[in-house]
Coordinates of C-alpha atoms and ligand atoms in Angstrom, one line a residue:
M1 CA 0.5 -0.4 0.4
K2 CA 1.5 3.6 -0.4
I3 CA 1.1 6.5 1.3
Q4 CA 0.8 10.7 -0.1
C5 CA 2.5 13.2 1.6
A6 CA 0.7 15.5 3.3
N7 CA 2.1 18.1 1.9
H8 CA -0.5 19.9 -0.4
G9 CA 0.5 18.7 -3.9
C10 CA 3.6 16.9 -3.5
P11 CA 3.1 14.6 -5.8
H12 CA 5.5 11.9 -3.6
T13 CA 4.6 8.5 -1.8
A14 CA 6.0 5.7 -0.3
H15 CA 5.4 2.6 0.3
A16 CA 4.4 2.1 3.9
L17 CA 6.1 -0.1 4.9
T18 CA 8.8 1.9 4.9
V19 CA 7.6 4.5 6.4
K20 CA 6.3 2.5 9.0
M21 CA 9.3 0.9 9.1
G22 CA 10.9 4.6 8.9
L23 CA 13.4 3.2 7.6
P24 CA 16.7 6.1 6.9
G25 CA 16.2 8.5 3.8
H26 CA 12.1 8.4 3.7
G27 CA 10.8 11.0 5.0
E28 CA 9.2 12.0 8.4
K29 CA 6.4 11.0 10.5
Q30 CA 4.6 13.6 12.1
G31 CA 1.5 11.9 14.7
D32 CA -1.2 10.0 11.3
L33 CA 1.2 12.4 8.5
W34 CA 3.1 11.7 6.4
F35 CA 5.8 13.9 4.8
C36 CA 8.6 13.4 2.2
S37 CA 11.0 15.4 3.0
R38 CA 11.0 17.8 6.0
R39 CA 10.9 21.2 3.5
C40 CA 7.0 19.4 2.8
Y41 CA 7.1 19.1 6.4
K42 CA 7.8 23.2 6.8
N43 CA 5.3 24.2 4.3
F44 CA 2.6 21.8 6.1
L45 CA 3.2 23.7 9.3
A46 CA 3.4 26.8 6.9
D47 CA -0.2 26.3 4.9
Q48 CA -1.8 25.6 8.3
M49 CA -0.9 29.5 10.5
I50 CA -1.7 30.8 7.8
A51 CA -5.1 29.7 7.4
D52 CA -5.3 30.5 10.9
K53 CA -4.4 34.3 10.7
R54 CA -6.8 34.4 7.8
S55 CA -9.7 32.6 9.5
G56 CA -9.1 35.5 12.4
L57 CA -7.5 32.8 14.9
E58 CA -4.8 35.7 15.7
K59 CA -7.7 38.1 16.7
T60 CA -8.2 36.2 20.0
V61 CA -5.1 38.2 22.0
R62 CA -6.9 40.5 23.9
R63 CA -5.5 44.1 24.5
V64 CA -6.2 47.5 25.7
K65 CA -7.5 50.1 23.0
L66 CA -4.3 52.3 21.0
G67 CA -6.9 55.3 20.9
L68 CA -7.7 55.5 25.4
L69 CA -3.6 54.4 25.5
L70 CA -3.1 56.9 23.7
V71 CA -5.2 58.9 25.4
K72 CA -4.6 58.2 29.0
N73 CA -0.2 58.9 28.6
N74 CA -1.1 62.3 28.3
L75 CA -0.1 62.4 23.7
I76 CA -3.8 63.2 22.5
N77 CA -6.4 64.3 23.7
H78 CA -10.0 62.7 24.1
E79 CA -10.5 65.7 20.1
Q80 CA -7.5 64.1 18.5
L81 CA -8.8 61.3 19.8
T82 CA -12.7 60.8 18.1
T83 CA -11.4 63.6 14.8
A84 CA -9.3 61.0 13.7
L85 CA -11.9 57.4 14.9
A86 CA -14.1 59.3 12.8
E87 CA -11.4 60.1 9.4
K88 CA -10.9 55.9 10.7
M89 CA -14.2 55.1 9.3
G90 CA -14.0 53.2 5.5
S91 CA -10.1 54.5 5.3
L92 CA -8.0 51.9 5.1
K93 CA -5.6 53.8 7.6
K94 CA -5.0 53.0 10.6
L95 CA -5.2 54.9 13.4
G96 CA -1.5 55.4 14.4
H97 CA -0.8 56.5 10.9
I98 CA -3.7 58.8 10.6
L99 CA -2.3 60.6 13.5
V100 CA 1.5 59.9 13.0
D101 CA 0.6 61.4 9.5
S102 CA -2.1 65.0 10.0
G103 CA 1.2 65.2 13.2
Q104 CA -0.7 65.2 15.2
L105 CA 2.0 62.2 17.3
T106 CA 5.5 61.1 16.1
E107 CA 7.0 57.8 14.3
K108 CA 8.1 57.2 18.0
E109 CA 5.7 58.3 20.5
L110 CA 3.9 55.6 17.9
K111 CA 6.7 53.4 17.7
A112 CA 6.3 54.0 22.4
A113 CA 2.6 53.5 22.3
L114 CA 2.7 50.3 20.6
S115 CA 5.2 48.8 22.5
M116 CA 4.0 49.7 26.0
Q117 CA 0.1 47.9 24.4
A118 CA 1.7 44.7 22.8
G119 CA 3.8 44.3 26.0
I120 CA 7.2 43.4 23.8
A121 CA 10.3 46.2 23.4
P122 CA 10.1 48.2 20.0
I123 CA 13.4 47.8 18.0
N124 CA 15.1 49.7 14.9
L125 CA 16.4 46.7 12.5
D126 CA 19.3 48.0 10.6
P127 CA 17.5 47.8 7.1
H128 CA 20.9 45.4 5.7
T129 CA 19.8 43.0 8.4
K130 CA 20.5 39.2 7.5
I131 CA 17.6 37.5 7.2
K132 CA 18.4 33.8 9.5
L133 CA 17.4 30.6 9.0
K134 CA 16.8 31.3 5.6
E135 CA 16.5 28.4 3.7
E136 CA 14.2 27.0 6.4
I137 CA 11.0 29.4 7.2
P138 CA 8.6 28.8 3.3
F139 CA 8.8 32.2 1.9
K140 CA 5.2 31.6 1.9
L141 CA 5.2 32.7 5.4
V142 CA 7.5 35.5 5.2
D143 CA 5.1 36.8 2.7
E144 CA 2.7 36.2 5.0
F145 CA 3.7 37.6 7.8
H146 CA 5.6 40.1 7.3
F147 CA 8.6 39.3 10.0
V148 CA 12.3 38.9 10.4
L149 CA 13.9 36.5 12.5
F150 CA 17.2 38.3 12.6
E151 CA 18.8 36.3 15.7
F152 CA 19.7 32.1 16.1
D153 CA 21.8 31.3 18.4
E154 CA 22.3 27.2 18.1
E155 CA 24.3 27.4 21.1
D156 CA 21.8 29.0 23.8
K157 CA 18.8 27.8 21.7
T158 CA 17.5 31.7 21.4
L159 CA 15.1 32.6 17.7
I160 CA 15.1 36.2 18.0
I161 CA 12.3 37.2 15.4
A162 CA 11.1 41.2 14.8
L163 CA 7.6 41.5 13.6
H164 CA 4.6 44.2 13.3
N165 CA 1.5 42.7 14.6
M166 CA 1.7 40.8 17.8
D167 CA -1.3 39.3 16.6
Y168 CA 0.6 37.1 15.2
I169 CA 2.6 36.1 18.1
P170 CA 0.6 32.7 19.1
V171 CA 1.2 31.5 16.1
L172 CA 4.6 32.3 14.9
E173 CA 5.1 30.5 18.1
D174 CA 3.8 27.7 17.9
Y175 CA 5.4 27.2 14.5
F176 CA 9.4 28.1 15.3
A177 CA 7.9 25.9 18.8
T178 CA 7.2 22.8 16.9
L179 CA 10.2 22.6 14.7
Y180 CA 13.5 24.2 17.1
P181 CA 11.7 22.1 20.4
G182 CA 13.2 23.8 23.3
F183 CA 14.6 27.3 22.0
L184 CA 13.7 30.6 23.9
I185 CA 12.1 32.3 20.8
K186 CA 11.4 36.1 22.0
F187 CA 9.5 38.8 19.5
Y188 CA 10.8 42.5 19.2
L189 CA 8.6 45.4 17.8
E190 CA 9.1 46.9 14.0
D191 CA 6.9 49.1 12.0
E192 CA 5.7 46.5 9.2
K193 CA 7.6 49.6 6.5
K194 CA 11.4 49.3 7.5
I195 CA 9.8 44.9 8.3
I196 CA 9.1 44.5 4.5
S197 CA 11.8 46.2 3.1
V198 CA 14.6 44.6 5.6
I199 CA 12.3 41.7 3.6
A200 CA 12.2 43.4 0.1
A201 CA 16.3 43.5 0.4
N202 CA 16.7 39.4 1.4
Y203 CA 14.7 37.9 -1.1
P204 CA 15.7 40.5 -5.0
N205 CA 14.1 37.7 -7.1
E206 CA 10.8 36.8 -5.3
T207 CA 7.2 39.4 -4.8
L208 CA 6.1 40.6 -1.7
S209 CA 2.7 41.1 -1.4
L210 CA 2.4 44.5 0.0
P211 CA -0.8 46.0 2.9
I212 CA -3.0 47.8 1.1
E213 CA -3.0 51.1 2.3
E214 CA -0.2 50.8 1.5
T215 CA -0.8 49.5 -2.3
L216 CA -2.6 52.6 -2.6
S217 CA -0.9 55.2 -1.5
R218 CA 2.8 54.2 -3.1
P219 CA 3.1 57.5 -5.2
G220 CA 3.0 58.5 -8.5
E221 CA 0.7 55.3 -8.7
G222 CA -3.1 53.9 -8.6
V223 CA -6.5 55.3 -8.2
G224 CA -6.1 57.4 -4.7
K225 CA -7.9 58.2 -1.7
D226 CA -11.3 58.1 -4.2
M227 CA -10.8 54.9 -4.2
E228 CA -10.0 53.5 -1.2
K229 CA -13.4 52.5 0.5
A230 CA -14.0 50.6 -3.4
V231 CA -11.2 48.6 -3.4
L232 CA -11.6 48.0 0.5
K233 CA -15.4 47.0 -0.6
V234 CA -14.5 44.4 -3.2
V235 CA -11.8 43.2 -1.8
E236 CA -13.9 42.5 1.2
F237 CA -16.3 40.6 -1.0
L238 CA -13.5 38.5 -3.4
N239 CA -12.0 37.4 0.1
H240 CA -15.2 36.0 1.1
F241 CA -15.5 35.0 -2.9
T242 CA -12.7 33.3 -2.8
G243 CA -12.3 32.1 0.7
S244 CA -9.0 33.3 1.0
H245 CA -6.0 37.1 1.0
V246 CA -7.4 38.8 -2.4
K247 CA -3.5 40.0 -3.8
I248 CA -3.6 43.4 -5.0
D249 CA -1.0 45.4 -7.6
S250 CA -1.5 49.7 -8.1
L251 CA -1.0 50.3 -12.5
D252 CA -0.9 53.4 -13.9
N253 CA -4.8 54.2 -13.7
A254 CA -6.6 50.9 -11.9
V255 CA -5.7 48.9 -9.5
W256 CA -5.8 45.0 -9.9
L257 CA -7.0 42.6 -7.2
K258 CA -6.1 39.0 -7.5
G259 CA -7.7 35.6 -5.8
E260 CA -8.1 32.2 -6.6
T261 CA -10.8 29.6 -5.7
D262 CA -9.9 25.8 -6.2
D263 CA -11.0 25.7 -9.4
L264 CA -11.0 29.1 -10.4
K265 CA -9.0 32.7 -11.0
V266 CA -10.3 35.2 -11.0
D267 CA -9.5 38.6 -11.6
V268 CA -10.6 42.5 -10.7
Y269 CA -9.4 45.6 -12.0
L270 CA -11.2 48.4 -11.1
S271 CA -10.1 51.9 -13.0
K272 CA -11.9 55.5 -12.3
K273 CA -13.9 57.0 -15.8
G274 CA -12.6 59.3 -18.4
Ligands
ZN1 ZN1 6.2 15.6 0.5

């Protein structure tokens, strides 16, 4: 009897008997699943983490609202918060970025507040940071969570990650604890833009999926702020329809949304009239 590699899309099979006997060179068994290679096992784990993230599991982390934290620390007043929250409605921008863009908060203050909110220390990544374990981490995981693994100490069994969203900590912790049992996994907070630029420098041949906000606000491209609402609505619909993460590109005069179902490829172009 043959069994198939549990990594989605991998065609490799093996005889059940050789797997059962755990013969060398016959991949790995994890519970009831068999993987033809360590690489396939990692890809399988990455797919699971990505599915968890998209199904909203990460939202179970509770925290103080950023706006209230800013008011409490006298960084902004109630009036500024109300105005910023009104602007946030129907916009793709995050509250912190609205306040920074309007000059009511500095980048530094925002980062300090976010790290207070997250309960993890902020860090300033060097733009030339080399990503560790590059060959070990599937790119799709890096692209989905936008994190940088910048320190890996085999002797001290420590692994240090910079990320921009504390909601991802449980999922990433899970992934690395499974692959590196006994390692201490530490997290630091860094701005998503800086993380993305480090990732881009480390993976010059890969196309990174940028946050929607980022894609729409790239200077000289796209169709501008007035289309944000429409784009957001269509992205919501497509995410619902395809059950997955829609990718977005801004073209000269249009926005291009790309999604997939099991048997369909979905491309939607939104452009301005005239
Ligand atoms: Zn495989």
